[in-house]
PDB file of C-alpha atoms in Angstrom:
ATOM      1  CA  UNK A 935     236.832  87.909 -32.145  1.00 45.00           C
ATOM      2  CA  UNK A 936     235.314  90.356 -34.545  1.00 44.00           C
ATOM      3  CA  UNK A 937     231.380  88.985 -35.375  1.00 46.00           C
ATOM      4  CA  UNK A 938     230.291  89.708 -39.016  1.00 48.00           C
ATOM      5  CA  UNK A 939     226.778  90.561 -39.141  1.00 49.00           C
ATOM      6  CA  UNK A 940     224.758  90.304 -42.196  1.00 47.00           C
ATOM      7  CA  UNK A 941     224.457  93.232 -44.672  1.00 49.00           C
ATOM      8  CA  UNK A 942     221.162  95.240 -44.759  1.00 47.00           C
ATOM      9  CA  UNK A 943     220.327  95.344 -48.433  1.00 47.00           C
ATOM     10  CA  UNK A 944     218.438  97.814 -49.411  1.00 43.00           C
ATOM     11  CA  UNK A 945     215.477  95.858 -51.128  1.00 45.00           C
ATOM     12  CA  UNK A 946     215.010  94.344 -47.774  1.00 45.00           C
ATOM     13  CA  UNK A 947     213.995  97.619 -46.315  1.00 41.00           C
ATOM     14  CA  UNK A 948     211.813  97.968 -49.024  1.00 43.00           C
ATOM     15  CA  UNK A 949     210.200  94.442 -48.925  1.00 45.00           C
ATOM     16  CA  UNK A 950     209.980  94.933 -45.121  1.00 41.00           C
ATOM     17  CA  UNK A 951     206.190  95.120 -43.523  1.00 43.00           C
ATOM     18  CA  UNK A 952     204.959  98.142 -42.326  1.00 48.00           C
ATOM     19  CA  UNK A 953     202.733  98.030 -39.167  1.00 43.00           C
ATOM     20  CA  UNK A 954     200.345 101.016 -38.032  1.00 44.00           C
ATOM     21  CA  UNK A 955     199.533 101.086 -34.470  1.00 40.00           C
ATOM     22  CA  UNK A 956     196.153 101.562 -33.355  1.00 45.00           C
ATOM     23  CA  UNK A 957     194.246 101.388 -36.760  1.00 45.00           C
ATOM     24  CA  UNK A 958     193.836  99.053 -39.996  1.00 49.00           C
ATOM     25  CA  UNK A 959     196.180  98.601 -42.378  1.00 48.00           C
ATOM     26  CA  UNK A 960     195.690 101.368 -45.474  1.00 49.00           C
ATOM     27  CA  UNK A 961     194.564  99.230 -48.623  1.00 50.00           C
ATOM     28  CA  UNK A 962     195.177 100.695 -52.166  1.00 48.00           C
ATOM     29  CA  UNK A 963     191.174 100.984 -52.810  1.00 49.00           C
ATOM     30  CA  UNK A 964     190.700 102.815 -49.817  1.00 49.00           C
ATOM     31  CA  UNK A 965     193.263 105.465 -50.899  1.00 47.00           C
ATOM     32  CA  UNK A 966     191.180 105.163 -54.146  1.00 50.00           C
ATOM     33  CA  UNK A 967     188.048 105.953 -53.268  1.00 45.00           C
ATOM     34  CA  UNK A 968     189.375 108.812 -51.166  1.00 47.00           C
ATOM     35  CA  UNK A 969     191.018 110.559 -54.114  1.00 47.00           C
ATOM     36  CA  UNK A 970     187.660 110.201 -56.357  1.00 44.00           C
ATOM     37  CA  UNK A 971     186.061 111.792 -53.253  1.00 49.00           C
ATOM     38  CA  UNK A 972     188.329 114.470 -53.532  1.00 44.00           C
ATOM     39  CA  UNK A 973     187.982 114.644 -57.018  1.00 52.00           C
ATOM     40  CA  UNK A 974     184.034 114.526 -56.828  1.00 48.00           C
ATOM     41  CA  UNK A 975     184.555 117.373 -54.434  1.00 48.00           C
ATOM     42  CA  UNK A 976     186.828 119.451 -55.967  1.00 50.00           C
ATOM     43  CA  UNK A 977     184.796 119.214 -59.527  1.00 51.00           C
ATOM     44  CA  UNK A 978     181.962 120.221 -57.736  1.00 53.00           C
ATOM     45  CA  UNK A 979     183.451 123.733 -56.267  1.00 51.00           C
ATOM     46  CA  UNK A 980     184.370 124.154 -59.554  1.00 54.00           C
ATOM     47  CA  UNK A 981     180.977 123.928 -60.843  1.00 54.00           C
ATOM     48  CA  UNK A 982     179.712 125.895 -57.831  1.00 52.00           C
ATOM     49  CA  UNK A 983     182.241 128.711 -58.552  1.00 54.00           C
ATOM     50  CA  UNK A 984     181.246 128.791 -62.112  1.00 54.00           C
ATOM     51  CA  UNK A 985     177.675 129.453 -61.391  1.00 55.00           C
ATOM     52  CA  UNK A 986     178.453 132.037 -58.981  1.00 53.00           C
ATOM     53  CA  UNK A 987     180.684 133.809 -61.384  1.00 54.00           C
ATOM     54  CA  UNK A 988     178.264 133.649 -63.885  1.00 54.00           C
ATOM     55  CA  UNK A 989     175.608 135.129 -61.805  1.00 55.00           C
ATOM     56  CA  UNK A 990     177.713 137.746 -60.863  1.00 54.00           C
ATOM     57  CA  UNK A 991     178.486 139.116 -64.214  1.00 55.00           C
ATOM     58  CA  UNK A 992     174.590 139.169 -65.231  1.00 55.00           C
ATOM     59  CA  UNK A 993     174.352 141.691 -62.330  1.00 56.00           C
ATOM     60  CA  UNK A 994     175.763 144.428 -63.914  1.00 56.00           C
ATOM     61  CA  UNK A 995     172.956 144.714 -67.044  1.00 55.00           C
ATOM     62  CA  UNK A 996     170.250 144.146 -64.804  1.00 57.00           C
ATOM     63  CA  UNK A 997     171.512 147.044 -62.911  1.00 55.00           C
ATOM     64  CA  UNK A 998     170.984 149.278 -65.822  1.00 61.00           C
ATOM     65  CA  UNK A 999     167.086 147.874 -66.681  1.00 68.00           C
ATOM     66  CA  UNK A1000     165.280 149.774 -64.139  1.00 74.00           C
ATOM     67  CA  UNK A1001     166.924 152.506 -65.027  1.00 76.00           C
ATOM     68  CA  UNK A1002     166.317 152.677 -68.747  1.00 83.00           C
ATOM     69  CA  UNK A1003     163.032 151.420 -67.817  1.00 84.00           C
ATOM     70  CA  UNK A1004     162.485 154.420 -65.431  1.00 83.00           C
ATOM     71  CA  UNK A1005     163.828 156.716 -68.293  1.00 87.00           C
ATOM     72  CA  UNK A1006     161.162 155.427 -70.467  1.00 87.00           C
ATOM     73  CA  UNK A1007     158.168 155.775 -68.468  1.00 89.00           C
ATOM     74  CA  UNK A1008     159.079 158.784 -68.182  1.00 87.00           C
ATOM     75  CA  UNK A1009     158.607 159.623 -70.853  1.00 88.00           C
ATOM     76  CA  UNK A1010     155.466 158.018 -71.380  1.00 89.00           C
ATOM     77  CA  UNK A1011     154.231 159.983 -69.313  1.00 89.00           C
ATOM     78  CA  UNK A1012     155.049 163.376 -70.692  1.00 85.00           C
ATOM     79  CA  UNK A1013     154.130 162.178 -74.002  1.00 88.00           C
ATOM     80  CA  UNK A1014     150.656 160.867 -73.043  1.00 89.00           C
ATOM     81  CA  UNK A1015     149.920 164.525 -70.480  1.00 83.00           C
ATOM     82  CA  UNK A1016     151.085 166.853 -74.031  1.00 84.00           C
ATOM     83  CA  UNK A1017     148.663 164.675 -75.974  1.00 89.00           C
ATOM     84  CA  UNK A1018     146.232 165.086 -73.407  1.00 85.00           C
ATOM     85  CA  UNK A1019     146.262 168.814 -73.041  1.00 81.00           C
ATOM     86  CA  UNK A1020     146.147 168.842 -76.990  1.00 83.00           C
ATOM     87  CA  UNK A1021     143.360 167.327 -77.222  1.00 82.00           C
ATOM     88  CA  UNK A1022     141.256 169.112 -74.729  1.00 84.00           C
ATOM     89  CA  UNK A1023     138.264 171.078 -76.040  1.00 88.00           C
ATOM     90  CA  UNK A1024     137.950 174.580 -76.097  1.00 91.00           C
ATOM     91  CA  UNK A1025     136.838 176.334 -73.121  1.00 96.00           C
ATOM     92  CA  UNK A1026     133.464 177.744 -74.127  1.00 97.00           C
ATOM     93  CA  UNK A1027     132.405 181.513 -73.742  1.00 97.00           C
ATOM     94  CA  UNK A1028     129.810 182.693 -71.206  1.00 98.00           C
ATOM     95  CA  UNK A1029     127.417 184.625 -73.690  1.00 97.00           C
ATOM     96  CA  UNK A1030     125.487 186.452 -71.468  1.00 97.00           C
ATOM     97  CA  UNK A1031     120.972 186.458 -71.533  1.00 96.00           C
ATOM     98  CA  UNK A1032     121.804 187.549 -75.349  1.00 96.00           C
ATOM     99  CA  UNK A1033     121.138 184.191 -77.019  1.00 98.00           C
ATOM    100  CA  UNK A1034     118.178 183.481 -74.196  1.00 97.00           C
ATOM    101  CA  UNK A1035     116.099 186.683 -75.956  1.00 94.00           C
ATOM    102  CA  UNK A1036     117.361 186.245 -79.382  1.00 96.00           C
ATOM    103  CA  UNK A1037     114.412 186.219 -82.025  1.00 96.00           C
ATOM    104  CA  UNK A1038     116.697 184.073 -84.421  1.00 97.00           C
ATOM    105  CA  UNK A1039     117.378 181.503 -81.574  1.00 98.00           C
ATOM    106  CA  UNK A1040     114.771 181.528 -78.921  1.00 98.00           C
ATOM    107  CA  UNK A1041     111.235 182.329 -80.845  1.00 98.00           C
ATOM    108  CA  UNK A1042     109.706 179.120 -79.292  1.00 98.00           C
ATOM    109  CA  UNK A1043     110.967 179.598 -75.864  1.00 97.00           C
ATOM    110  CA  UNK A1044     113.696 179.425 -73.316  1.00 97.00           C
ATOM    111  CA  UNK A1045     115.157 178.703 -70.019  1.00 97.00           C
ATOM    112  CA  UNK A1046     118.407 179.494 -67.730  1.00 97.00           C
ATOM    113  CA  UNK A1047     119.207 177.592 -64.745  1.00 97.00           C
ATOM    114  CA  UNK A1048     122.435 177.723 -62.045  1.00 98.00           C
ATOM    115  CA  UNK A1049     124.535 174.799 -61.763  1.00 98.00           C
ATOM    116  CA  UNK A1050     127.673 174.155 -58.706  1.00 97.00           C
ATOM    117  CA  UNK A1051     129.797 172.072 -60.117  1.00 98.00           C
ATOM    118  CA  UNK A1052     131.594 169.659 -57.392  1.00 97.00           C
ATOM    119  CA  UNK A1053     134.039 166.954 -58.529  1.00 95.00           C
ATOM    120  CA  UNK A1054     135.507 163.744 -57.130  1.00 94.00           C
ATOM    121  CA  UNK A1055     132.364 163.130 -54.863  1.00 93.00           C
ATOM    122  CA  UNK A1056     131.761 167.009 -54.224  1.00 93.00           C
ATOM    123  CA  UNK A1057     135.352 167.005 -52.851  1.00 95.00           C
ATOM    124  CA  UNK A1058     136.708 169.539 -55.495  1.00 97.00           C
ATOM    125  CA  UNK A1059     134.730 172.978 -56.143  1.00 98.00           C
ATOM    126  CA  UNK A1060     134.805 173.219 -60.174  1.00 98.00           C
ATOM    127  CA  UNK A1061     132.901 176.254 -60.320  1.00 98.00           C
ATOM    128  CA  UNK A1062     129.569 178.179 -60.369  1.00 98.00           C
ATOM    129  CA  UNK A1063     127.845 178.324 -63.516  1.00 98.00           C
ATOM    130  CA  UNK A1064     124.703 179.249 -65.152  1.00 98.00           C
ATOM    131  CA  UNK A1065     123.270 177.616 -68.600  1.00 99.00           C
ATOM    132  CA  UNK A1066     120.800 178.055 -70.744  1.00 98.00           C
ATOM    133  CA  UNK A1067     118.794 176.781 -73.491  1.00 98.00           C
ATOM    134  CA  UNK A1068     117.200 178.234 -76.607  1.00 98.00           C
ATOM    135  CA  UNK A1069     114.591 176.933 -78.508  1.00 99.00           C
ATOM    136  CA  UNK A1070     113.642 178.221 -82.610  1.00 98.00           C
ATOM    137  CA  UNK A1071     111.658 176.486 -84.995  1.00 98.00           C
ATOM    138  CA  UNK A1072     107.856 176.716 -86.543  1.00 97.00           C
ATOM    139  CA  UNK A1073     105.287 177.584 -84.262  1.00 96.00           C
ATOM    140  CA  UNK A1074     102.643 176.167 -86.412  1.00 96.00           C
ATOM    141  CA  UNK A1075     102.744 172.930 -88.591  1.00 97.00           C
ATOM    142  CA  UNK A1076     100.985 170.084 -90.621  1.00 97.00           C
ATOM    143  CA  UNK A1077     100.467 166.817 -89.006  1.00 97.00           C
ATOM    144  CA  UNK A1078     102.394 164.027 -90.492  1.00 96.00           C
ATOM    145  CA  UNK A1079     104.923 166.690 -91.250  1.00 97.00           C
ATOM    146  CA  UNK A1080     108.506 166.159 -90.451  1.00 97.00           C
ATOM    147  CA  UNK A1081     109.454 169.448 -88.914  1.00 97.00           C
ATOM    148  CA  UNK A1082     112.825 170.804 -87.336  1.00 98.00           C
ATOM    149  CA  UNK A1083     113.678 172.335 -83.935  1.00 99.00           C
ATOM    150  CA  UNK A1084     116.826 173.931 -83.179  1.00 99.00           C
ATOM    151  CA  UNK A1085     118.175 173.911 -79.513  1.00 99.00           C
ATOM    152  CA  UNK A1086     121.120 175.704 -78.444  1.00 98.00           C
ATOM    153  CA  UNK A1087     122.929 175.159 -75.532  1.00 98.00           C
ATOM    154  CA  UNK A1088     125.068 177.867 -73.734  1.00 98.00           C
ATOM    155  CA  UNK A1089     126.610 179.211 -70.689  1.00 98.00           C
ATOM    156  CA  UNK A1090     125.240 182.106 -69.842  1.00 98.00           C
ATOM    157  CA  UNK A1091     127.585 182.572 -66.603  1.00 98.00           C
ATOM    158  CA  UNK A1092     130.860 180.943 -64.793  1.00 98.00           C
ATOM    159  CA  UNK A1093     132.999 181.541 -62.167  1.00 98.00           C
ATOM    160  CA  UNK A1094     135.957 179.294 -61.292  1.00 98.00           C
ATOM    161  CA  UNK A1095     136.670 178.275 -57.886  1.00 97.00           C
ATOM    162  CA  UNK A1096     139.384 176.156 -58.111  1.00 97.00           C
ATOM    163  CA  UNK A1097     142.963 177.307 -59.116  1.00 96.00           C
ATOM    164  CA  UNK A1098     143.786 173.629 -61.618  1.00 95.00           C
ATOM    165  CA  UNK A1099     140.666 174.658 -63.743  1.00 97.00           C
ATOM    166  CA  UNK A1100     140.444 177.167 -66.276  1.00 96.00           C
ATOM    167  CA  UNK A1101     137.314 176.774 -68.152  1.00 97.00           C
ATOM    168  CA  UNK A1102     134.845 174.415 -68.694  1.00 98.00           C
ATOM    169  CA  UNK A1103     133.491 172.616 -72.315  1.00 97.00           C
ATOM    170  CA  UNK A1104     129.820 170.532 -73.169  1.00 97.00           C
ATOM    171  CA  UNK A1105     129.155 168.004 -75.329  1.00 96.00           C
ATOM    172  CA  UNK A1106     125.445 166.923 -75.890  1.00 97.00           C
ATOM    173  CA  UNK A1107     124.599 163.910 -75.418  1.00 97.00           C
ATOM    174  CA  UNK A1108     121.064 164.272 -76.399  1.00 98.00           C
ATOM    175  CA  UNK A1109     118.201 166.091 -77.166  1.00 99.00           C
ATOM    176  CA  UNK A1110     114.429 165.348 -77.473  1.00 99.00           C
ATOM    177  CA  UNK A1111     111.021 166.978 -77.757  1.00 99.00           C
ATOM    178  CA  UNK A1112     107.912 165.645 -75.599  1.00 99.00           C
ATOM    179  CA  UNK A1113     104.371 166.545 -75.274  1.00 98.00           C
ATOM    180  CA  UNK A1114     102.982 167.900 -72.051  1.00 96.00           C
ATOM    181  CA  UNK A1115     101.699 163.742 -71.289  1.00 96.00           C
ATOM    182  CA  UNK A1116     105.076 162.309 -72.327  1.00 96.00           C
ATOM    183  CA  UNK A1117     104.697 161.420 -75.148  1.00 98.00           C
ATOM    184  CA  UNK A1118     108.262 161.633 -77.468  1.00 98.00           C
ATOM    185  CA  UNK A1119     107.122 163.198 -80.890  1.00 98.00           C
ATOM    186  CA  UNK A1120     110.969 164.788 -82.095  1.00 98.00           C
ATOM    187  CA  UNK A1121     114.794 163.083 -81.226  1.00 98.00           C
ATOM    188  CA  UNK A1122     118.113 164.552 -82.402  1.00 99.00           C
ATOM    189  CA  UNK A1123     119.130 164.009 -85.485  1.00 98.00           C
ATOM    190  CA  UNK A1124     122.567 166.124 -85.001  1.00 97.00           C
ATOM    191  CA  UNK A1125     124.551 168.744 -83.352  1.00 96.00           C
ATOM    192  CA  UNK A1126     126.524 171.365 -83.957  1.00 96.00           C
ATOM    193  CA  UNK A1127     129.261 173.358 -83.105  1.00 94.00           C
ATOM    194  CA  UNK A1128     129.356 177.449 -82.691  1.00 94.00           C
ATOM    195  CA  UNK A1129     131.625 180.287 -81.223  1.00 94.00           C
ATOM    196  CA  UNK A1130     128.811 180.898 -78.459  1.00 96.00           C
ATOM    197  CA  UNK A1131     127.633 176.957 -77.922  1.00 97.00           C
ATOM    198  CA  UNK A1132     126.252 174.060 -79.236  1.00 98.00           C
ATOM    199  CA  UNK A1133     122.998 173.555 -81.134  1.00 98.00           C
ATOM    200  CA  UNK A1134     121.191 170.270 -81.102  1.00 99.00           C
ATOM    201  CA  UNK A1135     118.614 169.638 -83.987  1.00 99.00           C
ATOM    202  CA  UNK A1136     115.565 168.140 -83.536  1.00 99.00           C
ATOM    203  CA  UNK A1137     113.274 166.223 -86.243  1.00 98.00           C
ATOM    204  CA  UNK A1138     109.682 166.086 -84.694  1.00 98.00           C
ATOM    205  CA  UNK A1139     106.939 164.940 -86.415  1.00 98.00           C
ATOM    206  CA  UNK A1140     102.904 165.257 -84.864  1.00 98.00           C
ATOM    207  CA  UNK A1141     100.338 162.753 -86.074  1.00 95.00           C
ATOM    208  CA  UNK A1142      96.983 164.551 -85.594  1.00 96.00           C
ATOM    209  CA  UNK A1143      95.625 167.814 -85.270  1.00 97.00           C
ATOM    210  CA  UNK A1144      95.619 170.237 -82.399  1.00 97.00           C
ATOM    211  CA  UNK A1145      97.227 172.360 -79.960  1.00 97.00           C
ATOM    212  CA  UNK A1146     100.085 170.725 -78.299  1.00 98.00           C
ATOM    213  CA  UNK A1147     102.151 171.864 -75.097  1.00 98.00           C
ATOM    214  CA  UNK A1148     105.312 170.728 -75.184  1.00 98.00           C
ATOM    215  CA  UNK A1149     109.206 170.562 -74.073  1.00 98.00           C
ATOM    216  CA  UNK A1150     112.458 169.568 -74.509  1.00 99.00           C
ATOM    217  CA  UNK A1151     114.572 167.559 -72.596  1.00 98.00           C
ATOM    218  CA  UNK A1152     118.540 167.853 -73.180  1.00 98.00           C
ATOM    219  CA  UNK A1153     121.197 165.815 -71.762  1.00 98.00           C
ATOM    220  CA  UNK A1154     124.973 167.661 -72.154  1.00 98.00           C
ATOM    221  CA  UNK A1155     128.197 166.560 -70.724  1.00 98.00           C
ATOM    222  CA  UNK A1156     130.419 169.463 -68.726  1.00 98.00           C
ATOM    223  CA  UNK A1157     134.020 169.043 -69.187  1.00 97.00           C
ATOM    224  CA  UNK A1158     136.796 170.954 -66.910  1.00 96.00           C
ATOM    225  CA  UNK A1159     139.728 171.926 -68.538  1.00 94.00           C
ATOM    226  CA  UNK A1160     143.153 171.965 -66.286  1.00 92.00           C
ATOM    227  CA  UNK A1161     146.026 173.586 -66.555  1.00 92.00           C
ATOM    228  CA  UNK A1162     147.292 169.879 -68.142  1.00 90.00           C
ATOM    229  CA  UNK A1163     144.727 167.858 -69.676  1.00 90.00           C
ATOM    230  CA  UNK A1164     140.725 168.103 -69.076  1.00 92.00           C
ATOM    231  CA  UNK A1165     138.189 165.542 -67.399  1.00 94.00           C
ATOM    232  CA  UNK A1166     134.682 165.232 -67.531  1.00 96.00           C
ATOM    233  CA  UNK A1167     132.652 166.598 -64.163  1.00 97.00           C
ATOM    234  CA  UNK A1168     129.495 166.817 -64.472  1.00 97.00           C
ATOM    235  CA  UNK A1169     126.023 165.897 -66.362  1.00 97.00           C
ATOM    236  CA  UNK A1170     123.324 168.249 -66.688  1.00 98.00           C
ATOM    237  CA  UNK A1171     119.748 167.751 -67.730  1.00 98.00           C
ATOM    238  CA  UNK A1172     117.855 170.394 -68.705  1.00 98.00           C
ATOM    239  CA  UNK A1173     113.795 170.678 -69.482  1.00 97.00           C
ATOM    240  CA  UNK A1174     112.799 173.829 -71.494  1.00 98.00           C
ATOM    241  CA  UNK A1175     109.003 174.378 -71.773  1.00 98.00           C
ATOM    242  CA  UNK A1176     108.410 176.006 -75.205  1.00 98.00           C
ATOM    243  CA  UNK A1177     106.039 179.723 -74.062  1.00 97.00           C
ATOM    244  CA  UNK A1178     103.293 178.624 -76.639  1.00 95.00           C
ATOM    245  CA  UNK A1179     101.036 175.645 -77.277  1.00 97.00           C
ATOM    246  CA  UNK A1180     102.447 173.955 -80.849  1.00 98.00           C
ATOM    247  CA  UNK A1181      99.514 174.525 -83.476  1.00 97.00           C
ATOM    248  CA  UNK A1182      99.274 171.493 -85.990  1.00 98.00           C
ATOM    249  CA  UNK A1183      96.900 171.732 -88.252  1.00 96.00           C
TER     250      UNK A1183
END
């Protein structure tokens, strides 16, 4: 006898259970929530890559900055040292005992002194120098008078001792007159400017009568010039006793 046995249809594979051994049954939300996980993750490589890549392009300006940057300081720099050496004074003359005996600009008196110049706390040898002052004016005048003195300022000797210097410059500062007790009696007024050195005038004025010993006190800045630019090294004070007694009548 042949047995018939029913027909598998296939919807009743389909419809059939499925069992998983050793672990829970898979539920639609679970495979859910693990593709928006995946999603999640995958959207935030994305994001991650598109920072990166963004970063990595704004490399390639910055690369160039410091070097136009560089370029410019540069620059700066060469600028600045040509206007620097521009404006550097002229280096002034030595002149010699001739102004120190000159009738026209030592009649009232004079005086010479030597000065080493050291710079950057005595660390750099400038030079040696020697400077002078020269005093002219009225050896006699009237009390309440306002009277002038003119004091010029020069270098009477240098020698350089250092190879980045080539010459040294003054400016005054100032200039005053003083009786032998201290007393001031004459200030500057103005300065200038000459070939040989630098005059400072002097308005003086005595209030009594008499014979009056006096001097005068100047203050002048020394400026080295360099082969690129100049800097100040040095202040001098000088004190000049005038070689007669002032007669105010």
């Amino acid at each position: 006898m042949t047995s018939e046995q029913p027909e598998t249809r296939a919807e009743d594979v389909l419809d059939a259970p499925e069992e998983t051994i050793g672990s829970e049954p898979t539920t639609a939300p679970s495979t859910d929530a693990g593709t928006v996980q995946a999603d999640t993750t995958s959207a935030q490589g994305e994001e991650w890559m598109e920072e990166y890549e963004a970063e990595k392009k704004t490399k390639k300006p910055r690369g160039k900055i410091p070097h136009l940057l560089g370029i410019s300081i540069a620059v700066a720099i060469v600028l600045m040292l040509v206007i620097w050496t521009l404006l550097s004074p002229h280096v002034l003359p030595t002149s010699g005992e001739t102004y120190l005996r000159s009738p026209t600009y030592a009649n009232l008196g004079n005086y010479s002194g030597d000065l080493d110049i050291r710079w950057l706390l005595n660390a750099v040898h400038v030079a040696d120098t020697t400077w002078g002052v020269s005093i002219a004016g009225s050896p006699q005048v009237s009390s309440g008078d306002v009277v002038t003195f003119n004091v010029l300022i020069t270098k009477v000797n240098e020698e350089m001792k250092n190879p980045w210097f080539v010459g040294t410059s003054i400016k005054v500062k100032d200039a005053a007159m003083f009786t032998e007790d201290g007393t001031q009696v004459g200030t500057m007024v103005g300065r200038s400017s000459e070939r040989f050195g630098t005059i400072a005038e002097i308005e003086a004025t005595f209030d009594s009568p008499g014979n009056y010993t006096c001097y005068v006190y100047t203050e002048i800045t020394i400026y080295g010039k360099m082969l690129v630019g100049y800097v100040p090294v040095k202040v001098l004070r000088m004190t000049a006793y005038l070689d007669a007694d002032m007669i105010v009548t």
